[in-house]
XYZ file of C-alpha atoms in Angstrom:
631
model
C -24.144 33.253 23.797
C -23.222 30.282 25.981
C -22.757 31.013 29.670
C -20.302 28.646 31.308
C -21.104 29.172 34.965
C -23.137 27.493 37.643
C -25.768 30.142 38.298
C -27.081 30.819 41.837
C -30.661 30.063 40.759
C -29.650 26.478 40.049
C -29.321 25.902 43.815
C -32.979 26.612 44.575
C -36.319 25.456 43.293
C -37.219 27.737 40.445
C -40.744 28.756 39.540
C -41.608 27.928 35.959
C -44.394 26.128 34.191
C -43.690 22.426 34.717
C -46.039 21.522 31.888
C -43.330 22.541 29.413
C -41.501 19.364 30.425
C -44.536 17.379 29.252
C -44.455 18.985 25.782
C -42.422 17.252 23.095
C -40.159 19.530 21.094
C -40.669 17.637 17.842
C -44.422 18.261 18.050
C -44.101 21.867 19.214
C -41.900 23.005 16.312
C -42.156 20.553 13.406
C -40.100 21.214 10.274
C -42.302 20.574 7.248
C -39.427 21.474 4.910
C -37.704 18.213 5.806
C -40.561 16.027 4.555
C -41.160 14.641 8.014
C -37.592 13.411 8.553
C -37.410 13.360 12.344
C -33.592 13.456 12.435
C -33.303 16.728 10.542
C -36.388 18.140 12.217
C -35.026 17.467 15.689
C -31.365 18.290 15.092
C -32.283 21.642 13.469
C -34.732 22.540 16.208
C -34.096 24.843 19.157
C -30.641 26.369 19.390
C -29.212 25.188 16.074
C -28.961 28.211 13.780
C -28.220 28.592 10.076
C -28.189 26.034 7.306
C -25.031 24.205 8.413
C -26.221 21.302 10.555
C -23.311 18.900 11.198
C -25.308 16.951 13.774
C -28.176 16.313 11.368
C -25.754 15.381 8.596
C -23.816 12.983 10.829
C -26.859 11.137 12.145
C -28.397 11.167 8.682
C -25.356 9.372 7.275
C -25.422 6.804 10.080
C -29.147 6.088 10.297
C -30.664 7.408 7.086
C -34.078 9.027 7.109
C -36.450 8.307 9.990
C -40.092 9.251 10.374
C -42.621 9.163 13.178
C -44.323 6.288 11.340
C -41.221 4.206 12.059
C -42.335 4.061 15.685
C -44.713 1.305 14.561
C -41.862 -0.837 13.236
C -41.366 -4.279 14.726
C -37.659 -3.437 15.125
C -38.675 -1.293 18.099
C -39.481 -4.460 20.071
C -36.296 -6.494 19.605
C -33.542 -5.527 22.036
C -33.975 -4.638 25.712
C -30.991 -2.371 26.252
C -32.513 0.536 28.179
C -33.333 1.350 31.805
C -35.421 4.233 33.136
C -35.242 5.541 36.716
C -37.636 8.273 37.853
C -37.961 9.724 41.335
C -39.142 12.837 43.149
C -37.199 14.688 45.828
C -38.510 14.315 49.349
C -36.430 16.467 51.652
C -33.021 14.845 51.801
C -34.427 11.610 50.366
C -36.411 10.667 47.316
C -39.612 8.880 46.290
C -39.036 6.660 43.252
C -41.445 5.481 40.648
C -41.686 1.744 40.121
C -38.746 0.399 38.168
C -40.075 -1.004 34.850
C -36.961 -3.107 34.246
C -35.138 -3.542 30.912
C -36.934 -1.751 28.104
C -37.153 -2.067 24.359
C -37.181 1.077 22.249
C -40.977 0.973 22.041
C -41.390 0.492 25.791
C -39.016 3.381 26.433
C -40.977 5.544 24.011
C -44.271 4.678 25.731
C -42.911 5.552 29.187
C -41.276 8.787 28.048
C -44.492 9.791 26.302
C -46.270 9.941 29.659
C -46.398 13.191 31.592
C -43.334 13.782 33.658
C -45.155 16.165 36.032
C -48.757 16.155 37.229
C -49.636 19.748 36.309
C -52.328 21.815 34.648
C -52.017 25.236 32.958
C -53.959 28.110 34.524
C -55.884 30.548 32.375
C -53.517 33.369 33.198
C -50.522 31.388 32.027
C -51.934 30.352 28.669
C -50.518 33.455 27.023
C -47.095 33.264 28.628
C -43.951 31.875 27.038
C -42.160 29.760 29.610
C -38.827 30.196 27.821
C -38.706 33.935 27.260
C -40.418 35.070 30.490
C -39.634 32.520 33.174
C -40.135 34.946 36.040
C -43.745 35.622 35.028
C -44.692 31.972 35.016
C -46.145 30.345 38.100
C -46.060 26.727 38.996
C -49.467 25.100 38.867
C -50.074 21.571 40.025
C -52.918 19.291 39.283
C -55.713 20.046 41.796
C -56.343 16.335 42.098
C -52.711 15.635 42.944
C -53.134 16.339 46.661
C -56.269 14.269 46.980
C -54.908 11.355 44.953
C -51.311 11.476 46.159
C -51.525 7.889 47.316
C -52.763 6.590 43.946
C -50.635 8.610 41.544
C -46.972 8.074 40.831
C -44.607 10.759 42.076
C -43.291 13.355 39.665
C -40.206 12.398 37.678
C -38.143 15.286 39.004
C -34.912 13.337 38.616
C -34.874 11.131 35.556
C -32.041 8.868 34.494
C -32.056 7.127 31.108
C -29.473 4.395 30.598
C -28.997 2.864 27.119
C -26.401 0.256 26.182
C -25.328 0.234 22.524
C -27.445 3.129 21.307
C -29.049 2.405 17.926
C -31.408 4.150 15.535
C -34.559 2.917 17.307
C -33.565 4.287 20.696
C -32.495 7.528 18.987
C -35.954 7.689 17.427
C -37.631 7.144 20.811
C -35.527 9.870 22.465
C -36.044 12.421 19.696
C -39.777 11.842 19.603
C -40.203 12.393 23.369
C -37.611 15.035 24.330
C -39.134 18.123 25.945
C -38.542 21.686 24.771
C -35.896 22.354 27.413
C -34.203 18.980 26.863
C -33.955 19.237 23.066
C -30.724 21.259 23.042
C -28.799 19.074 25.523
C -30.005 15.907 23.762
C -28.936 17.281 20.374
C -25.420 17.875 21.628
C -25.321 14.542 23.465
C -26.261 12.619 20.320
C -23.806 14.530 18.161
C -20.814 14.194 20.508
C -21.556 10.524 21.137
C -21.720 9.599 17.453
C -18.766 11.823 16.521
C -16.585 10.025 19.129
C -15.040 13.267 20.320
C -13.792 13.908 23.844
C -15.424 16.527 26.061
C -16.063 17.242 29.756
C -17.664 20.471 30.862
C -20.561 22.657 31.963
C -22.727 24.732 29.612
C -25.645 27.058 30.193
C -27.794 27.599 27.130
C -29.966 30.389 25.770
C -33.446 31.340 26.923
C -34.474 29.772 30.200
C -31.150 29.069 31.969
C -30.711 25.300 31.934
C -27.474 23.797 33.175
C -25.846 21.063 31.110
C -23.127 18.851 32.562
C -21.696 16.432 30.027
C -18.807 14.110 29.359
C -17.987 12.123 26.222
C -14.960 9.868 26.564
C -13.826 7.734 23.599
C -11.549 4.760 24.161
C -10.345 1.543 22.572
C -10.777 -1.942 24.004
C -8.673 -5.049 23.374
C -10.694 -8.248 23.202
C -10.118 -11.852 22.047
C -12.030 -12.635 18.892
C -14.221 -15.696 18.864
C -15.415 -17.419 15.719
C -17.475 -15.170 13.525
C -17.218 -11.814 11.779
C -15.448 -8.836 13.305
C -17.596 -6.494 15.398
C -18.512 -3.267 13.590
C -15.737 -0.708 13.826
C -13.174 -3.275 15.061
C -9.757 -4.058 13.599
C -7.838 -7.318 13.688
C -4.768 -7.097 15.954
C -3.826 -10.780 16.043
C -0.326 -9.769 14.931
C 0.398 -8.538 18.471
C 0.675 -12.125 19.726
C 3.871 -13.622 18.293
C 3.616 -17.056 19.915
C -0.064 -17.854 19.443
C -2.540 -18.155 16.595
C -5.443 -16.826 18.665
C -7.394 -13.972 17.089
C -7.908 -10.640 18.818
C -9.470 -7.318 17.896
C -9.271 -3.670 18.881
C -12.683 -2.030 19.232
C -13.598 1.650 19.320
C -16.121 2.688 21.946
C -17.321 5.715 23.888
C -19.022 6.487 27.188
C -21.344 9.493 27.160
C -23.345 11.154 29.905
C -25.339 14.400 29.879
C -27.225 15.897 32.829
C -29.482 18.875 32.131
C -32.180 20.704 34.061
C -33.477 24.069 35.323
C -32.190 23.520 38.872
C -30.484 20.904 40.984
C -33.819 19.428 42.074
C -35.219 18.689 38.616
C -33.000 17.268 35.911
C -32.713 14.545 33.253
C -29.619 12.398 32.718
C -28.804 10.539 29.503
C -26.156 7.827 29.748
C -25.024 6.021 26.582
C -22.434 3.237 26.866
C -20.915 0.973 24.204
C -20.747 -2.693 25.188
C -20.860 -4.441 21.795
C -17.243 -5.618 22.011
C -17.943 -8.004 24.912
C -19.517 -11.404 24.399
C -22.610 -12.622 26.177
C -20.509 -14.936 28.362
C -17.660 -12.466 28.922
C -19.247 -10.293 31.600
C -20.875 -7.967 29.107
C -22.531 -4.938 30.643
C -26.262 -5.086 29.960
C -29.477 -3.500 31.123
C -30.809 -6.849 32.323
C -27.760 -7.549 34.504
C -27.904 -4.069 36.001
C -31.582 -4.526 36.755
C -31.050 -7.931 38.382
C -28.098 -6.694 40.434
C -29.568 -3.405 41.575
C -33.233 -4.151 42.218
C -34.101 -3.527 45.849
C -37.261 -4.070 47.890
C -40.514 -2.549 46.641
C -39.052 -1.986 43.175
C -36.555 0.581 44.459
C -33.160 0.568 42.752
C -30.307 1.076 45.188
C -27.519 1.017 42.584
C -27.048 3.160 39.505
C -26.139 1.547 36.143
C -24.870 4.872 34.786
C -21.925 4.631 37.179
C -21.680 0.855 36.826
C -23.306 0.249 40.188
C -22.432 2.839 42.834
C -24.931 3.557 45.639
C -27.531 6.247 45.048
C -27.985 7.292 48.660
C -24.411 8.563 48.857
C -24.865 11.401 46.388
C -28.022 13.296 47.305
C -30.034 15.403 44.853
C -27.160 17.607 43.604
C -26.558 16.707 39.920
C -22.934 17.880 40.130
C -22.208 15.262 42.771
C -23.940 12.573 40.703
C -22.112 13.706 37.559
C -18.688 13.560 39.217
C -19.431 10.108 40.612
C -20.434 8.751 37.203
C -17.404 10.424 35.611
C -15.136 8.877 38.251
C -16.371 5.328 37.665
C -16.508 5.536 33.875
C -13.075 7.149 33.698
C -11.703 4.337 35.861
C -13.084 1.784 33.375
C -11.583 3.702 30.450
C -8.258 3.875 32.268
C -8.317 0.091 32.678
C -9.107 -0.423 28.980
C -6.291 1.855 27.821
C -3.899 0.202 30.282
C -4.686 -3.201 28.763
C -4.237 -1.878 25.222
C -0.871 -0.251 25.963
C 0.248 -3.359 27.853
C -0.535 -5.564 24.846
C 1.399 -3.285 22.517
C 4.334 -3.141 24.926
C 4.368 -6.937 25.344
C 4.360 -7.440 21.592
C 7.241 -4.986 21.187
C 9.220 -6.677 23.955
C 8.648 -10.118 22.416
C 9.846 -8.778 19.080
C 13.022 -7.398 20.607
C 13.854 -10.497 22.648
C 12.786 -13.355 20.374
C 12.050 -12.183 16.855
C 14.524 -9.414 16.188
C 15.797 -10.266 12.680
C 19.427 -11.242 12.244
C 21.603 -10.919 9.180
C 20.937 -14.556 8.223
C 17.154 -14.392 8.696
C 15.068 -16.181 6.114
C 12.811 -14.407 3.686
C 9.689 -15.678 5.509
C 10.929 -14.304 8.841
C 11.721 -10.937 7.282
C 8.293 -10.848 5.652
C 6.508 -11.565 8.932
C 8.589 -8.939 10.718
C 7.852 -6.422 7.999
C 4.086 -7.053 8.285
C 4.249 -6.716 12.082
C 6.175 -3.452 11.816
C 3.707 -2.059 9.301
C 0.680 -2.957 11.417
C 2.037 -1.760 14.756
C 3.165 1.551 13.280
C -0.434 2.070 12.176
C -1.906 0.890 15.481
C 0.130 3.035 17.886
C -0.842 6.423 16.344
C -4.479 5.311 16.191
C -4.570 4.381 19.887
C -2.611 7.511 20.771
C -5.106 9.686 18.890
C -8.065 8.207 20.785
C -6.242 8.524 24.096
C -5.391 12.152 23.307
C -9.082 12.981 22.825
C -9.973 11.665 26.270
C -6.881 13.179 27.847
C -7.552 16.636 26.407
C -11.103 16.462 27.730
C -9.887 15.571 31.238
C -7.187 18.242 31.289
C -9.596 20.856 29.972
C -12.022 20.019 32.745
C -9.372 20.048 35.481
C -8.046 23.415 34.315
C -11.428 24.965 33.558
C -14.890 23.888 34.649
C -13.638 22.245 37.824
C -13.997 25.660 39.469
C -17.777 25.292 39.112
C -17.592 22.592 41.810
C -15.971 24.841 44.423
C -15.666 26.411 46.931
C -18.565 24.671 48.700
C -17.668 21.209 47.528
C -19.015 18.239 49.442
C -16.933 15.371 50.748
C -18.292 13.079 48.028
C -17.384 15.588 45.336
C -13.928 16.056 46.823
C -13.286 12.314 46.685
C -14.563 12.099 43.111
C -12.430 15.045 41.992
C -9.371 13.458 43.582
C -10.014 10.189 41.751
C -10.576 12.021 38.448
C -7.199 13.736 38.853
C -5.628 10.374 39.615
C -7.150 8.779 36.496
C -5.968 11.724 34.403
C -2.432 11.271 35.696
C -2.564 7.588 34.794
C -3.747 8.427 31.276
C -0.877 10.910 30.961
C 1.606 8.174 31.831
C 0.029 5.867 29.260
C 0.312 8.591 26.640
C 3.993 8.994 27.465
C 4.518 5.245 27.184
C 2.838 5.227 23.781
C 5.190 7.979 22.619
C 8.163 5.904 23.786
C 6.831 2.828 22.004
C 6.343 4.853 18.843
C 9.970 6.026 18.937
C 11.186 2.507 19.717
C 9.273 1.051 16.783
C 10.668 3.788 14.549
C 14.187 2.685 15.539
C 13.295 -0.961 14.934
C 11.876 -0.002 11.562
C 15.164 1.679 10.601
C 17.093 -1.482 11.475
C 14.582 -3.638 9.639
C 14.784 -1.416 6.570
C 18.577 -1.798 6.565
C 18.303 -5.595 6.783
C 15.638 -5.707 4.088
C 17.766 -3.558 1.783
C 20.779 -5.788 2.344
C 18.648 -8.866 1.750
C 17.382 -7.352 -1.488
C 20.933 -6.532 -2.550
C 21.986 -10.120 -1.882
C 19.068 -11.409 -3.926
C 19.882 -8.995 -6.720
C 23.507 -10.131 -6.700
C 22.475 -13.780 -6.897
C 20.005 -13.058 -9.670
C 22.649 -11.119 -11.579
C 25.081 -14.025 -11.261
C 22.495 -16.426 -12.643
C 21.712 -13.990 -15.436
C 25.382 -13.694 -16.337
C 25.721 -17.468 -16.476
C 22.700 -17.688 -18.749
C 24.026 -14.816 -20.843
C 27.317 -16.644 -21.348
C 25.791 -20.048 -22.034
C 22.879 -18.974 -24.206
C 24.906 -17.917 -27.314
C 26.809 -21.203 -27.231
C 23.613 -23.226 -26.821
C 21.828 -21.395 -29.618
C 24.794 -21.734 -31.968
C 25.216 -25.396 -31.108
C 21.536 -25.945 -31.748
C 21.827 -24.484 -35.234
C 24.911 -26.493 -36.202
C 23.606 -29.737 -34.721
C 20.815 -29.835 -37.283
C 20.941 -32.104 -40.273
C 22.460 -30.479 -43.309
C 19.211 -30.425 -45.269
C 17.256 -28.846 -42.393
C 19.988 -26.279 -41.722
C 20.321 -25.354 -45.386
C 16.553 -24.997 -45.718
C 16.261 -22.895 -42.525
C 19.514 -20.932 -42.688
C 20.659 -21.029 -46.313
C 23.472 -18.504 -45.705
C 25.113 -20.505 -42.927
C 27.648 -23.073 -44.057
C 28.886 -25.985 -42.000
C 32.299 -24.517 -41.214
C 34.229 -23.255 -38.237
C 34.150 -19.700 -39.567
C 30.342 -19.741 -39.806
C 30.131 -21.183 -36.328
C 32.138 -18.328 -34.834
C 30.243 -15.739 -36.877
C 26.872 -16.964 -35.592
C 28.269 -17.219 -32.076
C 29.509 -13.619 -32.295
C 26.121 -12.355 -33.482
C 24.236 -14.133 -30.670
C 26.779 -12.890 -28.131
C 26.433 -9.286 -29.305
C 22.629 -9.365 -29.306
C 22.348 -10.955 -25.858
C 25.003 -8.622 -24.441
C 23.104 -5.574 -25.714
C 19.885 -6.923 -24.209
C 21.635 -7.530 -20.894
C 23.088 -4.016 -20.930
C 19.625 -2.627 -21.633
C 18.326 -4.413 -18.509
C 21.359 -3.295 -16.459
C 22.434 -6.889 -16.000
C 25.907 -6.027 -17.298
C 27.665 -2.775 -16.548
C 30.763 -1.810 -18.458
C 33.790 -0.573 -16.545
C 33.775 3.142 -16.046
C 36.704 3.740 -18.393
C 34.893 1.850 -21.171
C 31.648 3.817 -21.080
C 30.570 5.913 -24.024
C 30.947 9.300 -22.330
C 34.478 8.555 -21.139
C 35.449 7.283 -24.581
C 34.225 10.502 -26.187
C 36.113 12.601 -23.624
C 39.430 10.707 -23.948
C 42.557 11.972 -25.691
C 41.580 10.202 -28.919
C 38.040 11.518 -28.763
C 37.810 12.106 -32.514
C 38.781 8.560 -33.438
C 36.767 7.130 -30.574
C 33.755 9.179 -31.596
C 33.955 7.969 -35.194
C 34.375 4.390 -34.042
C 31.440 4.623 -31.674
C 29.173 6.161 -34.305
C 30.189 3.496 -36.785
C 29.491 0.691 -34.293
C 26.164 2.209 -33.359
C 25.168 2.505 -37.013
C 26.111 -1.091 -37.716
C 24.282 -2.429 -34.670
C 21.227 -0.278 -35.293
C 21.005 -1.427 -38.902
C 21.487 -5.034 -37.899
C 18.849 -4.802 -35.238
C 16.337 -3.058 -37.496
C 16.823 -5.295 -40.519
C 17.648 -8.715 -39.184
C 16.757 -8.946 -35.519
C 13.150 -10.001 -36.012
C 13.988 -12.460 -38.765
C 16.953 -13.764 -36.807
C 14.850 -14.231 -33.721
C 12.177 -16.152 -35.615
C 14.755 -18.297 -37.296
C 16.498 -18.861 -33.996
C 13.270 -20.065 -32.399
C 12.581 -22.358 -35.325
C 16.131 -23.639 -35.184
C 15.859 -24.377 -31.498
C 12.606 -26.265 -32.035
C 14.121 -28.188 -34.917
C 17.197 -28.908 -32.841
C 15.095 -30.363 -30.063
C 13.171 -32.499 -32.544
C 16.371 -33.750 -34.146
C 17.901 -34.540 -30.798
C 14.771 -36.495 -29.870
C 14.807 -38.376 -33.162
C 18.519 -39.064 -32.786
C 17.966 -40.435 -29.322
C 15.225 -42.752 -30.603
C 17.460 -43.963 -33.425
C 20.351 -44.590 -31.079
C 18.097 -46.460 -28.646
C 16.668 -48.600 -31.475
C 20.155 -49.263 -32.788
C 21.522 -50.363 -29.411
C 18.562 -52.638 -28.707
C 18.511 -54.439 -32.134
C 21.601 -56.629 -33.056
C 20.366 -57.026 -36.650
C 20.656 -53.283 -37.183
C 24.205 -53.404 -35.821
C 25.114 -56.118 -38.386
C 23.584 -54.022 -41.155
C 25.685 -51.102 -40.060
C 28.838 -53.231 -40.271
C 27.862 -54.566 -43.715
C 27.140 -51.053 -44.934
C 30.798 -50.202 -44.433
C 31.947 -52.953 -46.940
C 32.540 -52.322 -50.606
C 29.906 -53.721 -53.028
C 32.306 -56.316 -54.443
C 33.134 -57.486 -50.961
C 29.434 -57.737 -50.168
C 28.871 -59.892 -53.308
C 31.880 -62.048 -52.593
C 30.673 -62.635 -49.102
C 27.131 -63.210 -50.390
C 25.765 -60.462 -48.283
C 23.105 -58.040 -49.264
C 20.779 -55.705 -47.619
C 18.503 -56.763 -44.869
C 15.671 -56.927 -47.328
C 17.727 -59.202 -49.637
C 18.400 -61.629 -46.833
C 14.821 -61.604 -45.805
C 12.999 -61.737 -49.127
C 15.658 -62.910 -51.589
C 16.646 -61.223 -54.862
C 14.208 -58.764 -56.335
C 12.122 -60.306 -59.017
C 12.544 -63.899 -57.789
């Protein structure tokens, strides 16, 4: 059972065996059934019960199988995205360990593998379970600690782990070094962070009461896109800018922070932030920049990267105060990101309304661009609204629930942070309302655009139908003319049943007209008047005669189509080809005739009678050229 309450024992130093914080959970309870897979071994350890392990399944899908042998991989030494801050309480102040600076996954693993507390287990405590019987466990410190206090580092009572762009190698380092009491909070932190779900609250787990303050706040960030591939998980939103060809993307991200410990003096904080969407030269948040900006004298860090650089001395040892401060600063950054996103969407919608709202005479290209914009923005707004709702529900749940755990004895710093958190929540509520208004506005625009598109399609259909009707009217005449323009021998050989007469011409024209009209009616290019349709003819006063006539016409047309349509079509194609050839040959003959005067004289002589040709001494062109045959 989860206890959601800040217990009184959290406000005092509790007596328990500190050596349990030096024991790694993955080594204490290994799962041999998982073949050494550290993800399933860790995510099924501790408080996770049953066979349903959504956290293990989620991380397994994202990272695959990981083993302890992977700690030797060279990939562990590539990126320096982590920072580690350890300190011990000293009255109202603190004594920090030396800041190691930006860390790779291997360096973080090496530092976390070291003992957090300088302790030794007494003989009487060897048989005690520090989880089940915390009251019977006594705190035992290293006997050499007092004598070597000047040479040894202070205990890491308050530990803060900052990781930018958490990847599988940092996950491996954290899982391999998490203590028994930190396993449960880290499991939930990893699951909520990778699931991108919103949450803010306080939990108290089973066994040894350990408080767990956590927030997980997903958001979306608008960024210009430079040359290169899209960042992972990003979507192209260049359509938002109507007047520019610059590329831009919308990136999903999440800020996560979990603080867990047995009391307010000894706790561990995990802070995971996504920064991948910013370029190296665009002010990208990084561990190196935080280290350079926050490093004080003697290796003491005066600013905290988890809260993007607020002062440590202002918060004291209370983890609730630190948690609220980090939540305040991270929520302010998320508020700014959502404000930019909503502003971009609103600007694009305003530009559409003022400059690109389609008119009745808009071109097809303009309508197509508007249609694409409408489709994309109607997908984008619900997506942004869904992410904003996750963060907003988390904030409202906290303000109406676990906020009571920070009262009545709330400090001035906590009071300021709570006031700012309420202010950020109100701003997010206003952004959510604006997104709802934009969604309704775009729905109205989409209705208008749909009307214009339908009218445009109707106009195109009307134009296409007019062209089709013209072709339908002209085609029978052209086909018939092509047949009768053939030479007699070609026509008789191709169409032996068609004579060169006016009656045959009109018969062929009627057949082509009927066939093309039926085809046009089949394609709905021609619609008969309502009073001429088959059903109305059958239902008229002369329905018997009309019915007989219709059946007779249908029988004739069906027989003609079945018996002669294929042959007629083939012959028609051949006739058209022959017609084109004959027209080409006729054109060549005419051109040769017009360009050769001798051929024109021959044509005139050919019109004379033979006796006249002899009297005039004229013969054929070959006679004039070669003389009489046989001479």
